Amino acid sequence: MKGIAQLAQQLGISTGTVSRALNGKPDVNAETRRRVLEAARSQGYAPNHAARALAQGATHQVGFMIQLAPENASSNDYFFMGVFDAMQRVLDKHELDLLVLPCPSHQDHYTYLQRFVSRSAVDGMILASTMRTDPRITLMQSSGIPFVTLGRSSTGSGYSWIDLDFETAVETAIDRFVARGHRRIALTLPDGEINFGSVVHQSYRQALARHGLEYDEQLVLTTHRREDDGDGVVDRLLALSAPPTAIFLMYELTAIGIYRRLRERGLEPGRDLAIISFRDEPTIRFIEPSLTCFHISLDDVGIALAHALLAQIPQFSKAYPGGIIGKRPPVTLVAGRSDACDPPA
Amino acid sequence: MKGIAQLAQQLGISTGTVSRALNGKPDVNAETRRRVLEAARSQGYAPNHAARALAQGATHQVGFMIQLAPENASSNDYFFMGVFDAMQRVLDKHELDLLVLPCPSHQDHYTYLQRFVSRSAVDGMILASTMRTDPRITLMQSSGIPFVTLGRSSTGSGYSWIDLDFETAVETAIDRFVARGHRRIALTLPDGEINFGSVVHQSYRQALARHGLEYDEQLVLTTHRREDDGDGVVDRLLALSAPPTAIFLMYELTAIGIYRRLRERGLEPGRDLAIISFRDEPTIRFIEPSLTCFHISLDDVGIALAHALLAQIPQFSKAYPGGIIGKRPPVTLVAGRSDACDPPA
DNA sequence: CTGAAAGCGCTTACAG
DNA sequence: CTGAAAGCGCTTACAG
């Protein structure tokens, strides 16, 4: 005999009563409850997860699917760790565990997700790194399992998402550049079908238009999440007949190569080229001159994800009103010296 | 009706047969199996995880517990992502899923682990960031659940561990310094009770002794995983009557502060102080002068962890002989320019 | 090769 | 307030 049956036998009561006591149900004698809790504690008893999930039809587990890849698009690892930590502070209150599901780089992310979903392995799911077209969203919607995407997508509608405020970052950056007198402003976009690439691209066009600046596709380059790509960016832009005097970078690492390559060509970042980067990642925290970029509170992101998810789980939805939402936690400018220059006269 | 019962009804056969077909049991008619597999595929059926785990007494899931904290000791996030990816390439072959269990910074790591263990939520577990004294090991041993630690500990014995080869790194670094003529060699150790701190400390003493150099506790400092601590390191060491001419760093980030502070004091890293750091993290990949450090294959670590764990799961142990092991994947020196200097004459 | 049935360890109406 | 019993969705001896 084991588990709850063993406990029940030791205490001379039924398994049903033990279960009710353990689960905090009302209508259990206070003394009985005390004895049960004490026995469970002293023996380190915890209900078998599978049995409990099967009986209740709920796992008390939330999945957070991330992609494992050298360049996992929108966010890096420091980013996620902070988000996990914040999310769990909220989930803890409801005895929900967070399981991180790292989709291996050699597996298809749709198939990977489908496995967990069709097995009913979690009560809710967070999907990171959404694609412009992302069939995972359709999959989740037809599954009926509550989910929130970290990132928007053009696939589907009527689901909750939390995203970084790329729009504000791009607008702020362009405004800053323009205020300094820059009129040729370049942009690096992420490679591939990650959704925020479109968002940034469009915000960029709109910001330019707002300032009466012409959109020039030669100023828009694609980079991977690798420093090396910065070298190519410099070479390509300087080869233009009218090179840009400012640039906004989506991937911070690009700045490393840009700094290096500029210097190899006798130019200085922050003097001969104004640079603003999207996120204040630790990786480039120490670059000189310091990079102007945007801070995003990982706490905000984690908490928003948790709330958006809980709002969809019937048991908790009363405590988290709002229903289906789309939300972008604020970004704040971190002024560095990389953009503290006017365009050459 | 749902799940396997629904499938069985549609096909006009019993649930037992469906189950056997799905699970690849022998003694199933080839045509029957084909029909079952086809129906399951087309309907996206996958066995309910909880029911399967309960019936089989196995979850087909492996947990990998990590700590969420600004300074999670031995390894950083890039490190883990690479390890997860490699591990899953091995686990995939056996249809085992990897669940990352990120212990929130506000929770006690023992209690956190105990919850998953006593619920039988996983078939095996990896424990990262082992402490000098680590009660989690005792917990795992008494649970009977196969586990491997990533890092050694003085707690317990007879369990499998994989660790980084701190010994070789320290020895190699000291040998390099000594070959250059350095005789006053400083060391930074991790703060707290993380186990590798002791390992490094002891290796350092032994390496010094081997070269007939005296151990001087003034040369051994403690740092957090933060760049700022590098400033203090420089100040404290230069205040000594006989400052060191070389230093080995456990946390790469320390190098940032050291470089900065040296320069503030009119000194140059790699010229006035020889520096070697432990691991080649992306964060400091672009520091100038480049940091001499050690490369560790994350693939090696991930694969070793998977093998060591599989060796303990009865179902797979035949394919992974070796039983209980302790293993340190090799480190290889990545020579930079930060230690390319002789001590001042 | 297949079906009927027990069992995995819980939870939860239902009586009392 | 508590017990007896059914049921969650699977798997797996056991017959045949």
XYZ file of C-alpha atoms (C1' of nucleotides) in Angstrom:
722
model
C 0.000 0.000 0.000
C 1.207 3.468 -0.701
C 0.274 7.055 -1.117
C -2.978 8.236 0.226
C -4.173 4.738 1.084
C -1.208 4.237 3.358
C -1.788 7.530 5.063
C -5.459 6.737 5.515
C -4.731 3.367 7.032
C -2.229 4.788 9.484
C -4.722 7.355 10.612
C -7.603 4.923 10.651
C -9.744 7.001 8.337
C -10.835 6.736 4.735
C -8.886 7.928 1.749
C -11.720 10.243 0.890
C -11.364 12.081 4.153
C -7.609 12.293 3.781
C -8.042 13.719 0.326
C -10.572 16.276 1.482
C -8.392 17.323 4.382
C -5.358 17.671 2.160
C -7.208 19.671 -0.428
C -8.589 22.143 2.049
C -12.192 21.215 1.452
C -14.706 22.513 3.969
C -16.666 20.101 6.105
C -13.656 18.373 7.520
C -13.294 18.159 11.253
C -10.579 20.531 12.409
C -8.812 17.909 14.467
C -8.992 15.366 11.667
C -7.550 17.869 9.264
C -4.759 18.668 11.654
C -3.818 15.019 12.036
C -3.843 14.460 8.301
C -1.759 17.520 7.537
C 0.696 16.620 10.252
C 1.073 13.043 9.039
C 1.500 14.193 5.435
C 4.090 16.731 6.429
C 6.119 14.389 8.582
C 6.177 11.704 5.919
C 6.813 14.081 3.091
C 3.659 12.907 1.400
C 2.447 14.721 -1.683
C -0.284 13.411 -3.947
C 0.942 11.512 -6.958
C 0.856 13.970 -9.759
C -0.510 11.704 -12.449
C -3.316 10.342 -10.302
C -4.322 13.753 -9.170
C -4.254 15.196 -12.650
C -6.308 12.319 -13.977
C -8.926 12.563 -11.274
C -9.196 16.318 -11.368
C -8.757 16.846 -15.044
C -6.207 19.515 -14.248
C -2.466 19.331 -13.981
C -1.739 22.471 -11.992
C 1.072 22.988 -14.400
C 1.694 25.748 -16.874
C 4.031 25.281 -19.810
C 6.305 27.945 -21.228
C 7.579 26.929 -24.617
C 10.802 28.469 -25.801
C 12.988 27.763 -28.787
C 16.501 26.516 -28.388
C 18.630 27.941 -31.127
C 21.802 29.894 -31.459
C 19.633 32.784 -32.460
C 16.266 32.377 -30.922
C 14.911 35.492 -32.378
C 13.173 38.032 -30.252
C 14.658 37.406 -26.913
C 17.641 35.904 -25.303
C 18.191 33.774 -22.320
C 18.721 36.430 -19.732
C 15.415 37.744 -20.831
C 13.595 34.498 -20.216
C 15.117 33.735 -16.853
C 13.859 37.051 -15.553
C 10.436 36.449 -17.000
C 10.208 32.966 -15.482
C 11.047 34.308 -12.085
C 8.413 37.008 -12.166
C 5.775 34.706 -13.588
C 6.242 32.230 -10.836
C 5.695 34.791 -8.155
C 2.175 35.074 -9.484
C 1.585 31.409 -10.255
C 2.796 30.384 -6.811
C -0.233 31.965 -5.226
C -2.412 29.490 -7.031
C -0.181 26.483 -6.615
C 0.567 26.333 -10.276
C 3.987 25.145 -11.353
C 5.845 26.522 -14.291
C 7.398 23.981 -16.605
C 9.768 25.343 -19.158
C 9.536 23.417 -22.392
C 12.644 24.054 -24.439
C 11.943 22.958 -27.995
C 15.218 21.522 -29.270
C 16.701 23.152 -32.324
C 16.426 19.896 -34.256
C 12.686 19.525 -33.698
C 9.762 21.121 -35.417
C 8.146 23.524 -33.001
C 4.620 22.727 -34.084
C 5.019 19.007 -33.546
C 6.751 19.608 -30.268
C 3.911 21.729 -28.972
C 1.268 19.393 -30.300
C 2.674 16.578 -28.247
C 2.197 18.410 -24.973
C -1.151 19.751 -25.975
C -2.739 16.561 -27.185
C -1.548 14.781 -24.082
C -3.176 17.390 -21.876
C 0.116 17.792 -20.094
C -0.506 21.353 -18.958
C -3.398 23.559 -17.877
C -2.085 26.520 -19.762
C 0.661 27.478 -22.123
C 2.860 30.408 -22.971
C 4.236 30.528 -26.497
C 7.332 32.596 -27.058
C 8.870 33.808 -30.293
C 5.716 34.067 -32.336
C 6.030 34.037 -36.079
C 4.307 36.271 -38.558
C 2.280 33.223 -39.506
C 2.184 30.874 -36.589
C 0.151 27.673 -36.817
C 0.756 27.040 -33.155
C -1.889 29.623 -32.413
C -4.504 27.747 -34.407
C -3.449 24.582 -32.668
C -3.873 26.115 -29.236
C -7.200 27.635 -30.097
C -8.623 24.364 -31.297
C -7.231 22.579 -28.274
C -9.204 24.727 -25.894
C -6.234 24.992 -23.554
C -5.731 28.519 -22.236
C -2.667 30.171 -23.710
C -0.924 33.472 -24.101
C 1.599 34.343 -26.721
C 4.685 36.340 -25.947
C 4.669 38.229 -29.200
C 1.937 38.965 -31.679
C 1.168 37.207 -34.921
C -1.021 37.696 -37.917
C -2.428 34.231 -37.369
C -5.724 34.040 -35.566
C -7.464 36.552 -33.385
C -9.259 36.675 -30.102
C -6.388 35.329 -28.037
C -4.282 37.023 -25.414
C -0.827 38.268 -26.148
C 1.847 40.183 -24.358
C 4.508 41.801 -26.456
C 7.357 44.207 -26.168
C 6.533 47.727 -27.147
C 8.561 47.830 -30.320
C 6.437 50.653 -31.648
C 7.339 53.061 -28.915
C 10.989 52.123 -29.045
C 11.212 52.708 -32.769
C 9.310 55.972 -32.591
C 11.401 57.246 -29.722
C 14.619 56.322 -31.459
C 13.649 57.969 -34.723
C 12.432 61.060 -32.914
C 15.743 61.312 -31.112
C 17.687 60.949 -34.308
C 15.576 63.492 -36.119
C 15.840 65.964 -33.250
C 19.589 65.785 -33.678
C 19.222 66.569 -37.337
C 19.627 63.114 -38.812
C 17.713 62.473 -41.995
C 19.323 59.295 -43.275
C 18.451 56.694 -40.670
C 19.189 53.031 -41.199
C 17.511 50.036 -39.577
C 18.501 46.436 -38.964
C 15.751 43.874 -38.845
C 15.745 40.290 -37.654
C 16.187 37.613 -40.213
C 13.336 35.215 -40.816
C 9.669 35.146 -40.056
C 9.675 36.280 -36.469
C 6.708 38.576 -36.097
C 8.306 41.575 -34.482
C 10.342 42.096 -37.627
C 7.213 43.310 -39.392
C 6.152 45.414 -36.468
C 9.463 47.192 -36.335
C 9.614 47.626 -40.074
C 6.218 49.224 -40.173
C 6.840 51.466 -37.187
C 9.994 52.630 -38.843
C 8.209 53.580 -42.033
C 5.518 55.406 -40.116
C 7.986 57.313 -37.988
C 9.902 58.402 -41.058
C 6.722 59.478 -42.761
C 5.674 61.453 -39.725
C 8.886 63.432 -40.051
C 8.523 63.791 -43.776
C 11.490 61.547 -44.428
C 11.657 59.281 -47.395
C 11.782 55.534 -46.940
C 14.838 54.064 -48.610
C 15.003 50.302 -48.727
C 18.758 50.458 -49.072
C 18.895 51.594 -45.480
C 17.075 48.544 -44.190
C 19.251 45.519 -43.592
C 18.672 42.110 -42.125
C 20.890 40.675 -39.437
C 21.132 37.578 -37.390
C 21.634 37.631 -33.697
C 25.377 37.666 -34.106
C 27.989 40.309 -33.688
C 29.682 39.433 -36.961
C 26.766 40.764 -38.910
C 27.684 44.213 -37.721
C 30.724 44.225 -39.986
C 28.617 43.616 -43.044
C 26.176 46.297 -42.003
C 28.930 48.889 -41.883
C 30.396 47.822 -45.183
C 27.098 47.840 -46.991
C 25.903 51.132 -45.615
C 29.151 52.969 -46.186
C 29.178 51.772 -49.767
C 26.000 53.715 -50.456
C 26.248 56.974 -52.339
C 24.448 58.627 -49.429
C 25.286 56.634 -46.314
C 23.132 56.958 -43.230
C 24.264 59.053 -40.277
C 22.224 57.094 -37.761
C 21.069 53.545 -37.266
C 18.590 51.660 -35.105
C 19.482 48.069 -34.258
C 17.131 45.276 -33.309
C 19.808 42.897 -32.152
C 22.182 44.417 -29.682
C 24.971 42.083 -30.628
C 25.165 43.724 -34.012
C 26.560 46.765 -32.243
C 29.731 44.872 -31.414
C 30.570 44.267 -35.038
C 29.514 47.747 -36.020
C 31.776 49.346 -33.453
C 34.657 47.155 -34.509
C 34.224 47.634 -38.217
C 33.726 51.369 -37.955
C 37.000 51.634 -36.115
C 38.778 49.477 -38.624
C 37.670 52.015 -41.161
C 38.855 54.931 -39.084
C 35.425 55.952 -37.889
C 34.091 56.204 -34.376
C 30.692 55.010 -33.147
C 28.782 57.789 -31.458
C 30.665 60.393 -33.437
C 30.588 59.349 -37.073
C 27.482 57.242 -36.749
C 24.685 57.633 -34.221
C 23.493 54.302 -32.880
C 20.494 53.258 -30.854
C 19.744 49.670 -30.044
C 16.560 48.020 -28.930
C 17.061 46.227 -25.668
C 19.522 46.696 -22.839
C 20.944 43.208 -22.768
C 23.711 42.345 -20.364
C 25.843 41.201 -23.247
C 26.481 44.699 -24.476
C 26.228 46.496 -21.193
C 29.904 47.351 -21.170
C 30.477 48.471 -24.683
C 32.177 51.850 -25.145
C 30.742 54.320 -25.948
C 27.716 53.114 -24.032
C 24.803 52.138 -26.195
C 21.591 54.097 -26.064
C 18.851 51.515 -25.798
C 15.568 50.664 -24.105
C 14.876 49.006 -20.848
C 12.041 46.559 -20.485
C 10.993 45.334 -17.081
C 11.121 41.567 -17.113
C 8.937 41.648 -14.049
C 6.287 43.472 -16.002
C 6.434 40.938 -18.780
C 6.302 37.941 -16.466
C 3.470 39.326 -14.408
C 1.487 40.319 -17.471
C 1.878 36.842 -18.930
C 0.735 35.225 -15.704
C -2.280 37.503 -15.375
C -3.314 37.051 -18.970
C -3.124 33.320 -18.583
C -4.898 33.112 -15.252
C -7.696 35.234 -16.640
C -8.458 32.381 -18.995
C -8.453 29.562 -16.476
C -12.009 29.327 -15.141
C -10.904 28.593 -11.614
C -8.925 31.828 -11.408
C -10.602 34.091 -13.900
C -12.622 35.973 -11.289
C -9.439 37.182 -9.637
C -7.961 38.274 -12.933
C -10.575 40.192 -14.810
C -9.909 41.537 -18.240
C -10.449 38.440 -20.314
C -8.650 38.319 -23.626
C -6.104 41.064 -23.794
C -3.215 42.394 -25.805
C -0.679 44.272 -23.797
C 2.693 45.893 -24.246
C 4.572 46.658 -21.050
C 6.288 50.033 -21.323
C 9.809 50.551 -22.583
C 12.019 53.229 -21.122
C 14.891 54.912 -22.812
C 18.343 54.326 -21.391
C 20.406 57.142 -22.806
C 23.976 56.232 -23.591
C 26.612 58.018 -25.597
C 26.313 56.046 -28.800
C 23.831 58.476 -30.301
C 25.161 61.696 -28.840
C 26.254 63.137 -32.128
C 24.884 65.327 -34.841
C 25.090 64.332 -38.463
C 28.221 65.605 -40.221
C 27.689 69.032 -41.664
C -16.470 9.422 -24.895
C -12.983 10.552 -25.560
C -9.425 9.509 -25.912
C -8.600 5.931 -26.541
C -12.162 4.793 -26.000
C -13.358 7.026 -28.785
C -10.667 5.775 -31.098
C -11.480 2.187 -30.236
C -15.170 2.661 -30.897
C -14.570 4.282 -34.251
C -12.360 1.421 -35.301
C -14.634 -1.198 -33.854
C -11.951 -2.749 -31.684
C -11.166 -2.762 -27.997
C -9.184 -0.118 -26.161
C -6.660 -2.739 -25.198
C -5.842 -3.428 -28.795
C -5.609 0.247 -29.607
C -3.243 0.720 -26.727
C -1.073 -2.193 -27.781
C -0.936 -0.988 -31.347
C -0.040 2.528 -30.287
C 2.655 1.348 -27.948
C 4.341 -0.818 -30.519
C 3.691 -4.052 -28.682
C 4.252 -7.251 -30.640
C 1.359 -9.565 -31.339
C -0.755 -6.969 -33.028
C -2.051 -7.678 -36.482
C -0.161 -5.537 -38.999
C -3.312 -4.258 -40.637
C -4.930 -3.484 -37.298
C -1.860 -1.580 -36.226
C -1.849 0.366 -39.452
C -5.471 1.399 -39.036
C -4.927 2.440 -35.437
C -1.838 4.451 -36.219
C -3.541 6.101 -39.145
C -6.605 7.040 -37.122
C -4.496 8.365 -34.279
C -2.394 10.411 -36.652
C -5.295 11.895 -38.539
C -7.088 12.878 -35.363
C -4.002 14.120 -33.632
C -4.580 11.652 -30.856
C -1.938 11.248 -28.180
C -2.470 9.357 -24.949
C -3.455 11.498 -22.011
C -0.292 12.055 -20.105
C -1.666 11.640 -16.622
C -3.532 8.439 -17.402
C -0.545 6.938 -19.103
C 1.824 7.906 -16.332
C -0.524 6.494 -13.732
C -1.004 3.200 -15.525
C 2.626 2.739 -16.414
C 4.175 4.158 -13.329
C 6.466 6.201 -15.539
C 6.132 9.719 -16.818
C 8.569 9.649 -19.723
C 9.699 12.990 -18.475
C 13.034 14.106 -17.144
C 13.386 17.194 -14.993
C 16.284 19.623 -15.088
C 16.249 21.846 -12.072
C 17.981 25.180 -12.335
C 18.108 28.174 -10.041
C 16.701 31.482 -11.045
C 18.820 34.204 -9.533
C 20.754 37.221 -10.681
C 23.846 35.225 -9.930
C 23.095 31.584 -10.277
C 26.588 30.558 -9.490
C 28.489 28.236 -11.692
C 26.815 28.749 -14.973
C 24.819 31.235 -16.862
C 21.893 31.023 -19.145
C 23.670 30.605 -22.406
C 25.325 27.673 -20.796
C 22.099 25.933 -19.932
C 20.356 26.497 -23.218
C 23.194 24.735 -24.990
C 23.128 21.892 -22.519
C 19.366 21.448 -22.878
C 19.651 21.223 -26.601
C 22.336 18.568 -26.535
C 20.604 16.563 -23.833
C 17.417 16.388 -25.798
C 19.131 14.964 -28.822
C 19.874 11.944 -26.670
C 16.588 11.811 -24.767
C 14.590 12.063 -27.987
C 15.733 8.628 -29.007
C 13.910 7.198 -26.043
C 10.867 9.390 -26.217
C 11.738 11.146 -23.032
C 10.836 14.795 -22.705
C 12.944 17.332 -20.923
C 11.138 19.621 -18.532
C 13.121 22.517 -17.251
C 12.197 23.319 -13.680
C 13.319 26.823 -12.869
C 13.295 27.228 -9.102
C 12.201 30.808 -8.466
C 14.594 32.986 -6.537
C 12.036 33.450 -3.794
C 11.598 29.729 -3.123
C 13.703 27.331 -1.158
C 15.352 24.967 -3.584
C 14.989 21.930 -1.371
C 11.251 22.390 -0.926
C 10.857 23.086 -4.600
C 12.601 19.883 -5.560
C 10.801 17.857 -2.954
C 7.477 18.795 -4.432
C 8.304 17.331 -7.814
C 9.961 14.317 -6.314
C 7.267 13.329 -3.861
C 4.659 13.711 -6.550
C 6.564 11.368 -8.838
C 6.360 13.996 -11.522
C 9.477 12.863 -13.378
C 11.336 9.657 -14.158
C 14.699 11.262 -13.636
C 16.225 14.500 -12.530
C 19.223 16.677 -13.196
C 20.321 18.972 -10.403
C 22.398 21.968 -11.349
C 24.447 24.277 -9.177
C 25.358 21.811 -6.468
C 26.385 23.169 -3.135
C 29.269 22.072 -0.971
C 26.662 20.579 1.329
C 23.574 19.812 -0.652
C 20.620 18.125 1.023
C 18.957 17.718 -2.335
C 21.290 14.813 -2.975
C 20.134 12.982 0.123
C 16.564 13.687 -0.886
C 17.069 12.240 -4.348
C 18.847 9.187 -3.027
C 16.088 8.357 -0.598
C 13.482 8.953 -3.277
C 14.899 6.263 -5.487
C 14.410 8.454 -8.556
C 17.416 8.352 -10.894
C 19.338 11.603 -10.872
C 22.576 13.176 -11.954
C 24.113 16.283 -10.516
C 25.726 18.897 -12.662
C 28.479 19.676 -10.216
C 29.952 17.723 -7.355
C 29.205 18.006 -3.667
C 30.582 16.709 -0.429
C 27.122 15.417 0.418
C 26.506 11.752 -0.237
C 28.333 9.321 -2.437
C 27.549 6.671 -4.961
C 25.611 8.927 -7.302
C 26.445 10.122 -10.785
C 27.765 13.570 -11.427
C 29.020 15.518 -14.376
C 31.088 18.553 -13.665
C 33.253 21.057 -15.413
C 36.941 20.351 -15.271
C 37.882 23.190 -12.970
C 41.014 21.337 -11.929
C 42.520 21.282 -15.380
C 41.585 24.881 -16.020
C 43.209 26.089 -12.825
C 46.320 24.017 -13.378
C 46.682 25.150 -16.952
C 46.227 28.766 -16.010
C 48.748 28.646 -13.193
C 51.226 26.787 -15.399
C 50.879 29.466 -18.040
C 51.404 32.248 -15.567
C 54.417 30.553 -14.023
C 55.960 29.857 -17.409
C 55.812 33.587 -18.036
C 57.627 34.225 -14.810
C 54.711 35.211 -12.590
C 55.077 34.296 -8.952
C 52.348 36.367 -7.324
C 49.134 34.967 -8.753
C 45.755 36.052 -7.448
C 42.458 34.185 -7.615
C 38.825 35.181 -7.458
C 36.389 32.662 -6.057
C 32.616 32.534 -6.155
C 30.776 33.827 -3.178
C 28.688 31.432 -1.152
C 28.478 27.708 -0.813
C 28.548 26.655 -4.412
C 30.715 23.558 -4.553
C 33.084 24.457 -7.328
C 34.455 27.245 -5.161
C 36.182 24.660 -3.000
C 37.393 22.700 -5.972
C 39.000 25.733 -7.517
C 40.486 26.888 -4.265
C 42.104 23.557 -3.655
C 43.373 23.191 -7.206
C 44.916 26.609 -6.906
C 46.778 25.705 -3.734
C 48.030 22.498 -5.254
C 49.185 24.171 -8.439
C 51.063 26.789 -6.472
C 52.658 24.144 -4.317
C 53.706 22.186 -7.354
C 55.632 25.220 -8.526
C 57.075 25.893 -5.098
C 55.048 29.063 -4.702
C 53.708 30.165 -1.394
C 49.987 30.396 -0.775
C 48.975 33.866 0.287
C 45.410 34.284 1.407
C 45.569 37.978 0.626
C 45.618 37.037 -3.035
C 42.367 35.128 -2.845
C 39.241 37.223 -3.156
C 35.570 36.481 -3.374
C 33.381 37.958 -6.072
C 29.810 37.812 -7.136
C 28.791 37.272 -10.686
C 28.862 40.976 -11.375
C 31.211 43.189 -13.236
C 31.280 45.780 -10.453
C 33.171 43.439 -8.222
C 36.124 43.768 -10.535
C 36.722 47.321 -9.329
C 37.063 46.184 -5.763
C 39.385 43.381 -6.780
C 41.779 45.824 -8.406
C 41.675 48.220 -5.484
C 42.276 45.568 -2.910
C 45.065 43.834 -4.766
C 46.929 46.984 -5.687
C 46.809 48.086 -2.066
C 48.939 45.106 -1.076
C 52.592 45.660 -0.329
C 53.378 43.050 -2.944
C 50.564 43.112 -5.484
C 50.015 40.173 -7.794
C 51.157 40.298 -11.401
C 48.612 37.771 -12.590
C 45.076 36.730 -11.721
C 42.709 33.875 -12.478
C 39.006 34.708 -12.489
C 36.095 32.369 -11.910
C 33.448 34.777 -13.051
C 34.131 36.282 -16.425
C 32.102 39.359 -15.678
C 34.652 40.364 -13.097
C 37.013 41.034 -15.959
C 34.893 43.958 -17.086
C 35.343 45.797 -13.821
C 38.983 44.839 -13.614
C 39.731 46.202 -17.061
C 37.875 49.398 -16.292
C 39.421 49.974 -12.896
C 42.923 49.192 -14.052
C 42.581 51.798 -16.752
C 41.177 54.322 -14.346
C 44.371 53.823 -12.407
C 46.533 54.203 -15.478
C 47.248 50.524 -15.893
C 46.516 48.264 -18.815
C 45.100 44.742 -18.635
C 47.313 42.249 -20.441
C 50.312 44.465 -19.880
C 50.356 45.466 -16.232
C 48.317 42.515 -15.061
C 48.046 39.119 -16.695
C 44.492 37.800 -16.634
C 42.977 34.425 -17.354
C 39.325 33.697 -16.892
C 37.499 30.432 -16.572
C 34.819 30.122 -19.183
C 34.397 31.660 -22.612
C 31.001 33.207 -22.089
C 29.407 35.258 -24.836
C 29.107 38.186 -22.483
C 32.806 38.905 -22.507
C 33.588 37.620 -25.946
C 34.333 41.078 -27.257
C 36.403 42.539 -24.506
C 39.700 44.108 -25.493
C 42.350 42.817 -25.047
C 40.726 39.454 -25.615
C 40.467 37.319 -22.534
C 42.380 34.090 -22.311
C 39.891 31.545 -21.047
C 38.669 27.986 -21.435
C 36.158 26.504 -23.775
C 33.761 23.825 -22.611
C 31.661 21.934 -25.089
C 28.044 22.284 -24.056
C 27.312 19.333 -26.270
C 29.681 17.237 -24.241
C 28.052 18.296 -21.018
C 24.514 17.698 -22.261
C 25.323 14.324 -23.731
C 27.200 13.223 -20.637
C 24.275 14.201 -18.437
C 21.821 12.313 -20.598
C 23.981 9.196 -20.699
C 24.613 9.233 -16.979
C 20.899 9.533 -16.324
C 19.801 6.917 -18.832
C 22.309 4.499 -17.351
C 20.258 4.579 -14.172
C 16.841 4.059 -15.696
C 16.315 0.296 -15.843
C 14.566 0.413 -19.178
C 17.562 2.056 -20.835
C 20.484 1.014 -18.726
C 21.567 -1.762 -21.060
C 22.188 0.747 -23.825
C 24.142 3.044 -21.529
C 26.584 0.930 -19.606
C 28.843 2.453 -17.023
C 26.483 2.705 -14.094
C 27.263 5.362 -11.556
C 29.892 7.695 -12.890
C 31.665 10.944 -12.247
C 32.845 12.701 -15.334
C 34.436 15.956 -16.328
C 34.223 16.811 -20.014
C 37.478 18.340 -21.204
C 38.261 22.044 -21.185
C 40.354 23.587 -23.887
C 42.383 26.732 -23.624
C 41.338 29.670 -25.749
C 44.391 31.867 -25.814
C 43.683 35.580 -25.838
C 45.900 38.546 -25.248
C 44.941 39.284 -21.664
C 47.755 37.162 -20.272
C 50.389 37.833 -22.888
C 52.696 39.717 -20.595
C 55.616 39.020 -18.326
C 55.696 40.299 -14.797
C 57.361 43.672 -14.409
C 61.113 43.347 -13.885
C -4.072 -11.797 -32.445
C -7.891 -9.696 -29.503
C -11.289 -8.679 -25.749
C -12.737 -8.223 -20.978
C -11.336 -6.701 -16.750
C -8.464 -5.157 -13.145
C -5.639 -1.639 -11.589
C -2.660 2.694 -11.453
C -3.570 6.667 -7.043
C -6.148 10.010 -6.668
C -10.960 13.051 -6.273
C -15.686 13.749 -5.570
C -20.667 13.411 -5.777
C -23.711 10.711 -2.915
C -25.575 8.834 1.315
C -25.921 8.854 5.907
C -18.390 15.360 9.283
C -17.172 10.744 7.135
C -17.213 6.371 4.371
C -18.081 3.604 0.273
C -17.846 3.656 -4.408
C -17.487 5.304 -8.984
C -14.623 7.317 -12.204
C -10.539 9.874 -14.418
C -8.007 7.500 -19.306
C -4.846 4.742 -19.853
C -1.932 -0.167 -19.691
C -1.364 -4.966 -19.151
C -1.561 -9.616 -17.447
C -4.912 -13.149 -18.434
C -7.914 -16.006 -21.239
C -9.205 -17.634 -25.337
